[in-house]
Amino acid sequence: MKANKKSLFFVTALALFTSSIFAQKKPVANFLTAASGEEKKIYLEWEMPAKAQPQILFVQVFRTSKPCMSYHEIEGLNPIARLEPGQNRYEDTLSTPGDYFYAVLAETEKGLYKIVIPGVNATAKGVRPRIQEKNQGDVAEDATAKAESAKQSEQEKIRKAPLPNPGTLLGFNQGRVIMSESSKKAAKELGSKKKSKTVEFKSPYFFEEDMFSPDGGDEYTLFECLRSGLAPKKYADSVTVLQDFLSVHRNKETTERAQFYLGQSHYFCKDYEKAIRCFLTVQDAFPELSKQWIDSSLDLLEINQ
């Protein structure tokens, strides 16, 4: 009976893996790296899925001077580059010293895919360009130029400042039009017609190896971690015990399963960015499972942003 269950498990796994070959992928850049090169140069590299749904039309590169933890931190910024989807490199040139952070987003047929995941499609560490120190004469010249530019900018603001509304100054606005209750109701209904995307929340998944208590070793310790955290749905506790478990060197198979369980624990704690990073580390070991959980995490992350 046990042998039949194992055969069924492997047949199912093979079918899932075969179907994953034809599955579409999310339009999210991966393995983004940034490194300083020649003077004033920073070199960026990343990978984009060959087939994505929705289809990628362009790739947008963003630069910030502080860590980019979510899309809200680059919202409103203009990209420093807009590239063809097949391009996976970019050379940035900077003249001001400091730490810089980057994010690479896909522009799809449905618009910009507004998902930012540090360590995946956004750099987690700042990169500093190599810029030669200026002598005192150059510094003084730069300070003078900046002061002149600031003065000119202030004058420009004054020229562009709108004049006060004459009706306000003369008191003509006291008899302003009041919106009727029916108009307020119509406006409220209009604003509530925004479509909301619903995503099915996944249920905990356990590997067959961890469904019974082993005799000992790493497998037994992992079983105890699951019994105290993920199985009773104590997800915050599960994150703690699994991180402690992974802090000690374990055998490869047990480590991969523990990393997958840690991703699930982050997922159920609604920390989808950490969940995605965990699933990405084991996508070679569990390709179809990782894809399912990554897709769900991305969908939930997209809704919450």
PDB file of C-alpha atoms in Angstrom:
ATOM      1  CA  MET A   1       0.000   0.000   0.000  1.00  0.00           C
ATOM      2  CA  LYS A   2       2.807   2.341   0.945  1.00  0.00           C
ATOM      3  CA  ALA A   3       4.652   1.529  -2.308  1.00  0.00           C
ATOM      4  CA  ASN A   4       1.495   2.332  -4.317  1.00  0.00           C
ATOM      5  CA  LYS A   5       1.228   5.726  -2.589  1.00  0.00           C
ATOM      6  CA  LYS A   6       4.831   6.508  -3.411  1.00  0.00           C
ATOM      7  CA  SER A   7       4.311   5.490  -7.063  1.00  0.00           C
ATOM      8  CA  LEU A   8       1.250   7.711  -7.281  1.00  0.00           C
ATOM      9  CA  PHE A   9       3.219  10.577  -5.700  1.00  0.00           C
ATOM     10  CA  PHE A  10       6.045  10.320  -8.245  1.00  0.00           C
ATOM     11  CA  VAL A  11       3.638  10.011 -11.214  1.00  0.00           C
ATOM     12  CA  THR A  12       1.810  13.131 -10.036  1.00  0.00           C
ATOM     13  CA  ALA A  13       5.090  14.999  -9.519  1.00  0.00           C
ATOM     14  CA  LEU A  14       6.241  14.029 -13.034  1.00  0.00           C
ATOM     15  CA  ALA A  15       2.968  15.274 -14.537  1.00  0.00           C
ATOM     16  CA  LEU A  16       3.209  18.559 -12.682  1.00  0.00           C
ATOM     17  CA  PHE A  17       6.801  19.025 -13.756  1.00  0.00           C
ATOM     18  CA  THR A  18       5.903  18.319 -17.413  1.00  0.00           C
ATOM     19  CA  SER A  19       3.056  20.846 -17.306  1.00  0.00           C
ATOM     20  CA  SER A  20       5.393  23.437 -15.792  1.00  0.00           C
ATOM     21  CA  ILE A  21       7.513  23.401 -18.955  1.00  0.00           C
ATOM     22  CA  PHE A  22       4.631  24.984 -20.868  1.00  0.00           C
ATOM     23  CA  ALA A  23       3.474  27.268 -18.061  1.00  0.00           C
ATOM     24  CA  GLN A  24       3.705  31.027 -18.490  1.00  0.00           C
ATOM     25  CA  LYS A  25       5.759  33.042 -15.996  1.00  0.00           C
ATOM     26  CA  LYS A  26       5.178  36.302 -14.184  1.00  0.00           C
ATOM     27  CA  PRO A  27       6.810  39.376 -15.800  1.00  0.00           C
ATOM     28  CA  VAL A  28       9.277  39.912 -12.963  1.00  0.00           C
ATOM     29  CA  ALA A  29      13.013  40.459 -13.423  1.00  0.00           C
ATOM     30  CA  ASN A  30      15.255  38.134 -11.424  1.00  0.00           C
ATOM     31  CA  PHE A  31      18.889  38.018 -10.271  1.00  0.00           C
ATOM     32  CA  LEU A  32      19.363  41.795 -10.544  1.00  0.00           C
ATOM     33  CA  THR A  33      22.958  42.795  -9.759  1.00  0.00           C
ATOM     34  CA  ALA A  34      24.678  46.196  -9.715  1.00  0.00           C
ATOM     35  CA  ALA A  35      28.440  46.710  -9.600  1.00  0.00           C
ATOM     36  CA  SER A  36      30.707  49.734  -9.954  1.00  0.00           C
ATOM     37  CA  GLY A  37      33.069  49.587 -12.918  1.00  0.00           C
ATOM     38  CA  GLU A  38      35.140  52.249 -14.625  1.00  0.00           C
ATOM     39  CA  GLU A  39      35.040  55.793 -13.272  1.00  0.00           C
ATOM     40  CA  LYS A  40      31.434  57.031 -12.897  1.00  0.00           C
ATOM     41  CA  LYS A  41      30.051  53.730 -14.255  1.00  0.00           C
ATOM     42  CA  ILE A  42      27.657  51.267 -12.644  1.00  0.00           C
ATOM     43  CA  TYR A  43      26.864  48.064 -14.529  1.00  0.00           C
ATOM     44  CA  LEU A  44      23.470  46.379 -14.124  1.00  0.00           C
ATOM     45  CA  GLU A  45      22.507  42.838 -15.134  1.00  0.00           C
ATOM     46  CA  TRP A  46      19.280  40.866 -14.685  1.00  0.00           C
ATOM     47  CA  GLU A  47      17.187  38.058 -16.167  1.00  0.00           C
ATOM     48  CA  MET A  48      13.694  38.294 -17.600  1.00  0.00           C
ATOM     49  CA  PRO A  49      11.415  35.281 -18.243  1.00  0.00           C
ATOM     50  CA  ALA A  50      11.468  34.278 -21.907  1.00  0.00           C
ATOM     51  CA  LYS A  51       7.698  33.817 -21.950  1.00  0.00           C
ATOM     52  CA  ALA A  52       5.659  35.975 -19.599  1.00  0.00           C
ATOM     53  CA  GLN A  53       1.990  36.562 -19.059  1.00  0.00           C
ATOM     54  CA  PRO A  54       1.107  39.351 -19.661  1.00  0.00           C
ATOM     55  CA  GLN A  55       3.607  39.890 -22.483  1.00  0.00           C
ATOM     56  CA  ILE A  56       6.586  42.153 -21.790  1.00  0.00           C
ATOM     57  CA  LEU A  57       6.845  45.102 -24.184  1.00  0.00           C
ATOM     58  CA  PHE A  58       9.671  47.080 -22.559  1.00  0.00           C
ATOM     59  CA  VAL A  59      11.927  46.986 -19.506  1.00  0.00           C
ATOM     60  CA  GLN A  60      12.132  50.066 -17.280  1.00  0.00           C
ATOM     61  CA  VAL A  61      15.159  50.780 -15.073  1.00  0.00           C
ATOM     62  CA  PHE A  62      14.774  52.986 -11.995  1.00  0.00           C
ATOM     63  CA  ARG A  63      17.457  54.547  -9.789  1.00  0.00           C
ATOM     64  CA  THR A  64      17.060  55.851  -6.216  1.00  0.00           C
ATOM     65  CA  SER A  65      19.369  57.140  -3.489  1.00  0.00           C
ATOM     66  CA  LYS A  66      17.768  54.982  -0.781  1.00  0.00           C
ATOM     67  CA  PRO A  67      16.761  51.319  -0.532  1.00  0.00           C
ATOM     68  CA  CYS A  68      13.731  50.510  -2.661  1.00  0.00           C
ATOM     69  CA  MET A  69      11.542  48.205  -0.579  1.00  0.00           C
ATOM     70  CA  SER A  70       8.258  48.583  -2.492  1.00  0.00           C
ATOM     71  CA  TYR A  71       6.807  50.178  -5.624  1.00  0.00           C
ATOM     72  CA  HIS A  72       5.487  53.121  -3.592  1.00  0.00           C
ATOM     73  CA  GLU A  73       9.067  54.361  -3.181  1.00  0.00           C
ATOM     74  CA  ILE A  74       9.601  54.774  -6.937  1.00  0.00           C
ATOM     75  CA  GLU A  75       6.042  55.709  -7.857  1.00  0.00           C
ATOM     76  CA  GLY A  76       6.112  59.008  -9.717  1.00  0.00           C
ATOM     77  CA  LEU A  77       9.777  58.683 -10.713  1.00  0.00           C
ATOM     78  CA  ASN A  78      10.764  58.619 -14.368  1.00  0.00           C
ATOM     79  CA  PRO A  79      12.829  55.576 -15.379  1.00  0.00           C
ATOM     80  CA  ILE A  80      16.449  56.261 -16.265  1.00  0.00           C
ATOM     81  CA  ALA A  81      16.142  53.798 -19.147  1.00  0.00           C
ATOM     82  CA  ARG A  82      13.435  52.086 -21.221  1.00  0.00           C
ATOM     83  CA  LEU A  83      14.826  49.046 -22.985  1.00  0.00           C
ATOM     84  CA  GLU A  84      13.715  46.280 -25.320  1.00  0.00           C
ATOM     85  CA  PRO A  85      12.549  43.137 -23.489  1.00  0.00           C
ATOM     86  CA  GLY A  86      15.495  41.122 -24.791  1.00  0.00           C
ATOM     87  CA  GLN A  87      18.057  43.437 -23.184  1.00  0.00           C
ATOM     88  CA  ASN A  88      19.362  42.305 -19.808  1.00  0.00           C
ATOM     89  CA  ARG A  89      22.177  44.802 -19.210  1.00  0.00           C
ATOM     90  CA  TYR A  90      22.440  48.533 -18.637  1.00  0.00           C
ATOM     91  CA  GLU A  91      25.364  50.895 -18.054  1.00  0.00           C
ATOM     92  CA  ASP A  92      24.577  53.841 -15.776  1.00  0.00           C
ATOM     93  CA  THR A  93      26.813  56.928 -15.659  1.00  0.00           C
ATOM     94  CA  LEU A  94      26.906  59.092 -12.520  1.00  0.00           C
ATOM     95  CA  SER A  95      28.822  62.205 -11.571  1.00  0.00           C
ATOM     96  CA  THR A  96      27.673  62.597  -7.949  1.00  0.00           C
ATOM     97  CA  PRO A  97      29.162  60.379  -5.223  1.00  0.00           C
ATOM     98  CA  GLY A  98      26.890  58.383  -2.932  1.00  0.00           C
ATOM     99  CA  ASP A  99      25.103  55.051  -2.664  1.00  0.00           C
ATOM    100  CA  TYR A 100      22.600  54.198  -5.387  1.00  0.00           C
ATOM    101  CA  PHE A 101      19.884  51.550  -5.575  1.00  0.00           C
ATOM    102  CA  TYR A 102      18.143  50.138  -8.650  1.00  0.00           C
ATOM    103  CA  ALA A 103      14.895  48.422  -9.617  1.00  0.00           C
ATOM    104  CA  VAL A 104      13.999  46.780 -12.935  1.00  0.00           C
ATOM    105  CA  LEU A 105      10.292  46.522 -13.825  1.00  0.00           C
ATOM    106  CA  ALA A 106       8.484  45.056 -16.811  1.00  0.00           C
ATOM    107  CA  GLU A 107       6.223  47.251 -18.919  1.00  0.00           C
ATOM    108  CA  THR A 108       3.572  44.866 -20.211  1.00  0.00           C
ATOM    109  CA  GLU A 109       0.653  45.039 -22.602  1.00  0.00           C
ATOM    110  CA  LYS A 110      -1.499  45.726 -19.523  1.00  0.00           C
ATOM    111  CA  GLY A 111       0.781  48.460 -18.165  1.00  0.00           C
ATOM    112  CA  LEU A 112       3.701  48.549 -15.742  1.00  0.00           C
ATOM    113  CA  TYR A 113       3.931  45.445 -13.544  1.00  0.00           C
ATOM    114  CA  LYS A 114       4.247  47.242 -10.206  1.00  0.00           C
ATOM    115  CA  ILE A 115       5.961  44.599  -8.107  1.00  0.00           C
ATOM    116  CA  VAL A 116       9.244  45.404  -6.327  1.00  0.00           C
ATOM    117  CA  ILE A 117      11.019  42.627  -4.407  1.00  0.00           C
ATOM    118  CA  PRO A 118      14.392  43.510  -2.804  1.00  0.00           C
ATOM    119  CA  GLY A 119      17.006  40.939  -3.701  1.00  0.00           C
ATOM    120  CA  VAL A 120      15.030  39.834  -6.762  1.00  0.00           C
ATOM    121  CA  ASN A 121      14.211  42.732  -9.115  1.00  0.00           C
ATOM    122  CA  ALA A 122      15.538  45.490  -6.812  1.00  0.00           C
ATOM    123  CA  THR A 123      19.040  45.801  -5.375  1.00  0.00           C
ATOM    124  CA  ALA A 124      19.216  45.332  -1.610  1.00  0.00           C
ATOM    125  CA  LYS A 125      22.630  46.999  -1.189  1.00  0.00           C
ATOM    126  CA  GLY A 126      23.773  50.407  -2.388  1.00  0.00           C
ATOM    127  CA  VAL A 127      26.441  50.735  -5.069  1.00  0.00           C
ATOM    128  CA  ARG A 128      28.902  53.623  -5.034  1.00  0.00           C
ATOM    129  CA  PRO A 129      30.374  54.884  -8.345  1.00  0.00           C
ATOM    130  CA  ARG A 130      34.103  55.553  -8.543  1.00  0.00           C
ATOM    131  CA  ILE A 131      34.416  59.329  -8.756  1.00  0.00           C
ATOM    132  CA  GLN A 132      37.728  61.184  -8.429  1.00  0.00           C
ATOM    133  CA  GLU A 133      38.004  63.764  -5.664  1.00  0.00           C
ATOM    134  CA  LYS A 134      37.864  67.394  -6.828  1.00  0.00           C
ATOM    135  CA  ASN A 135      40.382  70.037  -5.823  1.00  0.00           C
ATOM    136  CA  GLN A 136      39.358  73.088  -3.773  1.00  0.00           C
ATOM    137  CA  GLY A 137      39.012  75.320  -6.863  1.00  0.00           C
ATOM    138  CA  ASP A 138      36.571  72.898  -8.482  1.00  0.00           C
ATOM    139  CA  VAL A 139      34.563  72.597  -5.258  1.00  0.00           C
ATOM    140  CA  ALA A 140      34.239  76.383  -4.956  1.00  0.00           C
ATOM    141  CA  GLU A 141      33.191  76.631  -8.600  1.00  0.00           C
ATOM    142  CA  ASP A 142      30.546  73.936  -8.085  1.00  0.00           C
ATOM    143  CA  ALA A 143      29.194  75.702  -4.981  1.00  0.00           C
ATOM    144  CA  THR A 144      28.857  78.983  -6.931  1.00  0.00           C
ATOM    145  CA  ALA A 145      27.081  77.225  -9.785  1.00  0.00           C
ATOM    146  CA  LYS A 146      24.679  75.511  -7.376  1.00  0.00           C
ATOM    147  CA  ALA A 147      23.868  78.806  -5.622  1.00  0.00           C
ATOM    148  CA  GLU A 148      23.179  80.498  -8.965  1.00  0.00           C
ATOM    149  CA  SER A 149      21.001  77.574 -10.066  1.00  0.00           C
ATOM    150  CA  ALA A 150      19.006  77.691  -6.802  1.00  0.00           C
ATOM    151  CA  LYS A 151      18.447  81.443  -7.193  1.00  0.00           C
ATOM    152  CA  GLN A 152      17.273  80.999 -10.775  1.00  0.00           C
ATOM    153  CA  SER A 153      14.962  78.159  -9.727  1.00  0.00           C
ATOM    154  CA  GLU A 154      13.394  80.297  -6.989  1.00  0.00           C
ATOM    155  CA  GLN A 155      12.767  83.140  -9.454  1.00  0.00           C
ATOM    156  CA  GLU A 156      11.165  80.637 -11.828  1.00  0.00           C
ATOM    157  CA  LYS A 157       8.830  79.434  -9.047  1.00  0.00           C
ATOM    158  CA  ILE A 158       7.774  83.021  -8.302  1.00  0.00           C
ATOM    159  CA  ARG A 159       6.994  83.643 -11.977  1.00  0.00           C
ATOM    160  CA  LYS A 160       4.939  80.458 -12.211  1.00  0.00           C
ATOM    161  CA  ALA A 161       3.031  80.951  -8.934  1.00  0.00           C
ATOM    162  CA  PRO A 162      -0.720  81.312  -9.690  1.00  0.00           C
ATOM    163  CA  LEU A 163      -2.523  84.551  -8.791  1.00  0.00           C
ATOM    164  CA  PRO A 164      -5.053  84.422  -5.951  1.00  0.00           C
ATOM    165  CA  ASN A 165      -8.637  83.771  -6.989  1.00  0.00           C
ATOM    166  CA  PRO A 166     -10.276  87.258  -7.253  1.00  0.00           C
ATOM    167  CA  GLY A 167     -13.572  85.832  -6.033  1.00  0.00           C
ATOM    168  CA  THR A 168     -11.902  84.721  -2.811  1.00  0.00           C
ATOM    169  CA  LEU A 169     -10.309  88.125  -2.202  1.00  0.00           C
ATOM    170  CA  LEU A 170     -13.545  90.056  -2.810  1.00  0.00           C
ATOM    171  CA  GLY A 171     -15.844  87.675  -0.948  1.00  0.00           C
ATOM    172  CA  PHE A 172     -17.776  86.515  -4.000  1.00  0.00           C
ATOM    173  CA  ASN A 173     -17.464  82.812  -3.054  1.00  0.00           C
ATOM    174  CA  GLN A 174     -19.852  82.916  -0.115  1.00  0.00           C
ATOM    175  CA  GLY A 175     -22.738  81.783  -2.285  1.00  0.00           C
ATOM    176  CA  ARG A 176     -20.894  78.752  -3.712  1.00  0.00           C
ATOM    177  CA  VAL A 177     -22.888  75.881  -5.178  1.00  0.00           C
ATOM    178  CA  ILE A 178     -23.719  73.055  -2.742  1.00  0.00           C
ATOM    179  CA  MET A 179     -23.730  69.505  -4.150  1.00  0.00           C
ATOM    180  CA  SER A 180     -27.102  67.778  -3.809  1.00  0.00           C
ATOM    181  CA  GLU A 181     -27.463  64.485  -1.920  1.00  0.00           C
ATOM    182  CA  SER A 182     -28.280  62.628  -5.144  1.00  0.00           C
ATOM    183  CA  SER A 183     -25.104  63.994  -6.765  1.00  0.00           C
ATOM    184  CA  LYS A 184     -23.024  62.933  -3.748  1.00  0.00           C
ATOM    185  CA  LYS A 185     -24.489  59.430  -3.955  1.00  0.00           C
ATOM    186  CA  ALA A 186     -23.759  59.198  -7.692  1.00  0.00           C
ATOM    187  CA  ALA A 187     -20.191  60.377  -7.146  1.00  0.00           C
ATOM    188  CA  LYS A 188     -19.692  57.821  -4.366  1.00  0.00           C
ATOM    189  CA  GLU A 189     -20.996  54.999  -6.560  1.00  0.00           C
ATOM    190  CA  LEU A 190     -18.756  56.115  -9.413  1.00  0.00           C
ATOM    191  CA  GLY A 191     -15.708  55.962  -7.171  1.00  0.00           C
ATOM    192  CA  SER A 192     -16.600  52.494  -5.906  1.00  0.00           C
ATOM    193  CA  LYS A 193     -16.701  50.821  -9.320  1.00  0.00           C
ATOM    194  CA  LYS A 194     -12.999  50.004  -9.285  1.00  0.00           C
ATOM    195  CA  LYS A 195     -12.517  46.331 -10.083  1.00  0.00           C
ATOM    196  CA  SER A 196     -10.946  44.274  -7.314  1.00  0.00           C
ATOM    197  CA  LYS A 197      -8.843  41.252  -8.117  1.00  0.00           C
ATOM    198  CA  THR A 198      -9.487  38.176  -6.007  1.00  0.00           C
ATOM    199  CA  VAL A 199      -6.774  35.595  -5.408  1.00  0.00           C
ATOM    200  CA  GLU A 200      -7.308  32.192  -3.864  1.00  0.00           C
ATOM    201  CA  PHE A 201      -5.278  31.893  -0.659  1.00  0.00           C
ATOM    202  CA  LYS A 202      -3.271  28.673  -0.615  1.00  0.00           C
ATOM    203  CA  SER A 203      -3.436  25.982   2.066  1.00  0.00           C
ATOM    204  CA  PRO A 204      -0.365  24.588   3.857  1.00  0.00           C
ATOM    205  CA  TYR A 205       1.505  21.926   1.890  1.00  0.00           C
ATOM    206  CA  PHE A 206       3.506  19.093   3.497  1.00  0.00           C
ATOM    207  CA  PHE A 207       5.885  16.714   1.754  1.00  0.00           C
ATOM    208  CA  GLU A 208       5.164  13.018   2.113  1.00  0.00           C
ATOM    209  CA  GLU A 209       8.472  12.500   3.963  1.00  0.00           C
ATOM    210  CA  ASP A 210       7.312  14.805   6.754  1.00  0.00           C
ATOM    211  CA  MET A 211       3.858  13.330   7.328  1.00  0.00           C
ATOM    212  CA  PHE A 212       5.101  10.753   9.864  1.00  0.00           C
ATOM    213  CA  SER A 213       7.622  10.882  12.688  1.00  0.00           C
ATOM    214  CA  PRO A 214      11.080   9.673  11.565  1.00  0.00           C
ATOM    215  CA  ASP A 215      13.388   7.699  13.840  1.00  0.00           C
ATOM    216  CA  GLY A 216      15.844  10.549  14.344  1.00  0.00           C
ATOM    217  CA  GLY A 217      18.338  12.894  12.753  1.00  0.00           C
ATOM    218  CA  ASP A 218      17.561  16.081  10.787  1.00  0.00           C
ATOM    219  CA  GLU A 219      14.257  14.657   9.554  1.00  0.00           C
ATOM    220  CA  TYR A 220      13.005  14.150  13.116  1.00  0.00           C
ATOM    221  CA  THR A 221      14.055  17.684  14.132  1.00  0.00           C
ATOM    222  CA  LEU A 222      12.241  19.154  11.100  1.00  0.00           C
ATOM    223  CA  PHE A 223       9.160  17.060  11.930  1.00  0.00           C
ATOM    224  CA  GLU A 224       9.141  18.540  15.443  1.00  0.00           C
ATOM    225  CA  CYS A 225       9.501  22.085  14.006  1.00  0.00           C
ATOM    226  CA  LEU A 226       6.471  21.499  11.790  1.00  0.00           C
ATOM    227  CA  ARG A 227       4.448  19.983  14.615  1.00  0.00           C
ATOM    228  CA  SER A 228       5.043  23.019  16.824  1.00  0.00           C
ATOM    229  CA  GLY A 229       4.607  25.713  14.163  1.00  0.00           C
ATOM    230  CA  LEU A 230       3.240  25.216  10.661  1.00  0.00           C
ATOM    231  CA  ALA A 231       0.913  22.248  11.369  1.00  0.00           C
ATOM    232  CA  PRO A 232      -1.084  24.005  14.173  1.00  0.00           C
ATOM    233  CA  LYS A 233      -1.040  27.208  12.062  1.00  0.00           C
ATOM    234  CA  LYS A 234       1.201  29.143  14.466  1.00  0.00           C
ATOM    235  CA  TYR A 235       2.885  30.852  11.548  1.00  0.00           C
ATOM    236  CA  ALA A 236       4.989  33.435  13.422  1.00  0.00           C
ATOM    237  CA  ASP A 237       6.316  30.643  15.671  1.00  0.00           C
ATOM    238  CA  SER A 238       6.957  28.548  12.573  1.00  0.00           C
ATOM    239  CA  VAL A 239       9.166  31.288  11.095  1.00  0.00           C
ATOM    240  CA  THR A 240      11.225  31.378  14.304  1.00  0.00           C
ATOM    241  CA  VAL A 241      11.735  27.615  14.702  1.00  0.00           C
ATOM    242  CA  LEU A 242      12.504  27.058  11.006  1.00  0.00           C
ATOM    243  CA  GLN A 243      15.044  29.888  10.949  1.00  0.00           C
ATOM    244  CA  ASP A 244      16.700  28.322  14.000  1.00  0.00           C
ATOM    245  CA  PHE A 245      16.621  24.937  12.268  1.00  0.00           C
ATOM    246  CA  LEU A 246      18.269  26.362   9.138  1.00  0.00           C
ATOM    247  CA  SER A 247      20.945  28.192  11.131  1.00  0.00           C
ATOM    248  CA  VAL A 248      22.624  24.799  11.676  1.00  0.00           C
ATOM    249  CA  HIS A 249      24.142  22.817   8.803  1.00  0.00           C
ATOM    250  CA  ARG A 250      21.707  20.095   7.673  1.00  0.00           C
ATOM    251  CA  ASN A 251      21.617  17.562   4.851  1.00  0.00           C
ATOM    252  CA  LYS A 252      20.637  18.938   1.438  1.00  0.00           C
ATOM    253  CA  GLU A 253      17.176  17.345   1.094  1.00  0.00           C
ATOM    254  CA  THR A 254      16.021  18.355   4.571  1.00  0.00           C
ATOM    255  CA  THR A 255      17.384  21.883   4.133  1.00  0.00           C
ATOM    256  CA  GLU A 256      15.443  22.321   0.882  1.00  0.00           C
ATOM    257  CA  ARG A 257      12.181  21.169   2.443  1.00  0.00           C
ATOM    258  CA  ALA A 258      12.742  23.383   5.497  1.00  0.00           C
ATOM    259  CA  GLN A 259      13.387  26.375   3.228  1.00  0.00           C
ATOM    260  CA  PHE A 260      10.127  25.657   1.404  1.00  0.00           C
ATOM    261  CA  TYR A 261       8.251  25.449   4.725  1.00  0.00           C
ATOM    262  CA  LEU A 262       9.853  28.739   5.784  1.00  0.00           C
ATOM    263  CA  GLY A 263       8.526  30.305   2.579  1.00  0.00           C
ATOM    264  CA  GLN A 264       5.049  29.038   3.444  1.00  0.00           C
ATOM    265  CA  SER A 265       5.343  30.452   6.978  1.00  0.00           C
ATOM    266  CA  HIS A 266       6.236  33.909   5.601  1.00  0.00           C
ATOM    267  CA  TYR A 267       3.359  33.566   3.113  1.00  0.00           C
ATOM    268  CA  PHE A 268       0.812  32.922   5.858  1.00  0.00           C
ATOM    269  CA  CYS A 269       2.298  35.807   7.870  1.00  0.00           C
ATOM    270  CA  LYS A 270       1.522  37.927   4.762  1.00  0.00           C
ATOM    271  CA  ASP A 271       5.202  38.759   4.286  1.00  0.00           C
ATOM    272  CA  TYR A 272       5.079  37.886   0.589  1.00  0.00           C
ATOM    273  CA  GLU A 273       8.459  39.366  -0.370  1.00  0.00           C
ATOM    274  CA  LYS A 274      10.321  37.078   2.064  1.00  0.00           C
ATOM    275  CA  ALA A 275       8.152  34.171   0.971  1.00  0.00           C
ATOM    276  CA  ILE A 276       9.114  34.702  -2.676  1.00  0.00           C
ATOM    277  CA  ARG A 277      12.817  34.828  -1.811  1.00  0.00           C
ATOM    278  CA  CYS A 278      12.505  31.488   0.029  1.00  0.00           C
ATOM    279  CA  PHE A 279      10.656  29.823  -2.846  1.00  0.00           C
ATOM    280  CA  LEU A 280      13.195  31.144  -5.360  1.00  0.00           C
ATOM    281  CA  THR A 281      16.038  29.446  -3.473  1.00  0.00           C
ATOM    282  CA  VAL A 282      14.399  26.027  -3.913  1.00  0.00           C
ATOM    283  CA  GLN A 283      12.833  26.429  -7.354  1.00  0.00           C
ATOM    284  CA  ASP A 284      15.362  24.004  -8.849  1.00  0.00           C
ATOM    285  CA  ALA A 285      14.460  21.344  -6.265  1.00  0.00           C
ATOM    286  CA  PHE A 286      10.682  21.871  -6.465  1.00  0.00           C
ATOM    287  CA  PRO A 287      10.015  23.642  -9.805  1.00  0.00           C
ATOM    288  CA  GLU A 288       6.243  23.265 -10.088  1.00  0.00           C
ATOM    289  CA  LEU A 289       5.489  23.762  -6.385  1.00  0.00           C
ATOM    290  CA  SER A 290       7.718  26.828  -6.179  1.00  0.00           C
ATOM    291  CA  LYS A 291       6.079  28.320  -9.262  1.00  0.00           C
ATOM    292  CA  GLN A 292       2.601  27.919  -7.771  1.00  0.00           C
ATOM    293  CA  TRP A 293       3.555  29.575  -4.491  1.00  0.00           C
ATOM    294  CA  ILE A 294       5.571  32.334  -6.179  1.00  0.00           C
ATOM    295  CA  ASP A 295       2.649  33.134  -8.498  1.00  0.00           C
ATOM    296  CA  SER A 296       0.219  33.281  -5.572  1.00  0.00           C
ATOM    297  CA  SER A 297       2.625  35.456  -3.550  1.00  0.00           C
ATOM    298  CA  LEU A 298       3.064  37.843  -6.469  1.00  0.00           C
ATOM    299  CA  ASP A 299      -0.696  38.130  -6.966  1.00  0.00           C
ATOM    300  CA  LEU A 300      -1.274  38.850  -3.274  1.00  0.00           C
ATOM    301  CA  LEU A 301       1.624  41.306  -3.219  1.00  0.00           C
ATOM    302  CA  GLU A 302       0.176  43.093  -6.254  1.00  0.00           C
ATOM    303  CA  ILE A 303      -3.222  43.438  -4.539  1.00  0.00           C
ATOM    304  CA  ASN A 304      -1.720  44.799  -1.322  1.00  0.00           C
ATOM    305  CA  GLN A 305       0.395  47.448  -3.073  1.00  0.00           C
TER     306      GLN A 305
END
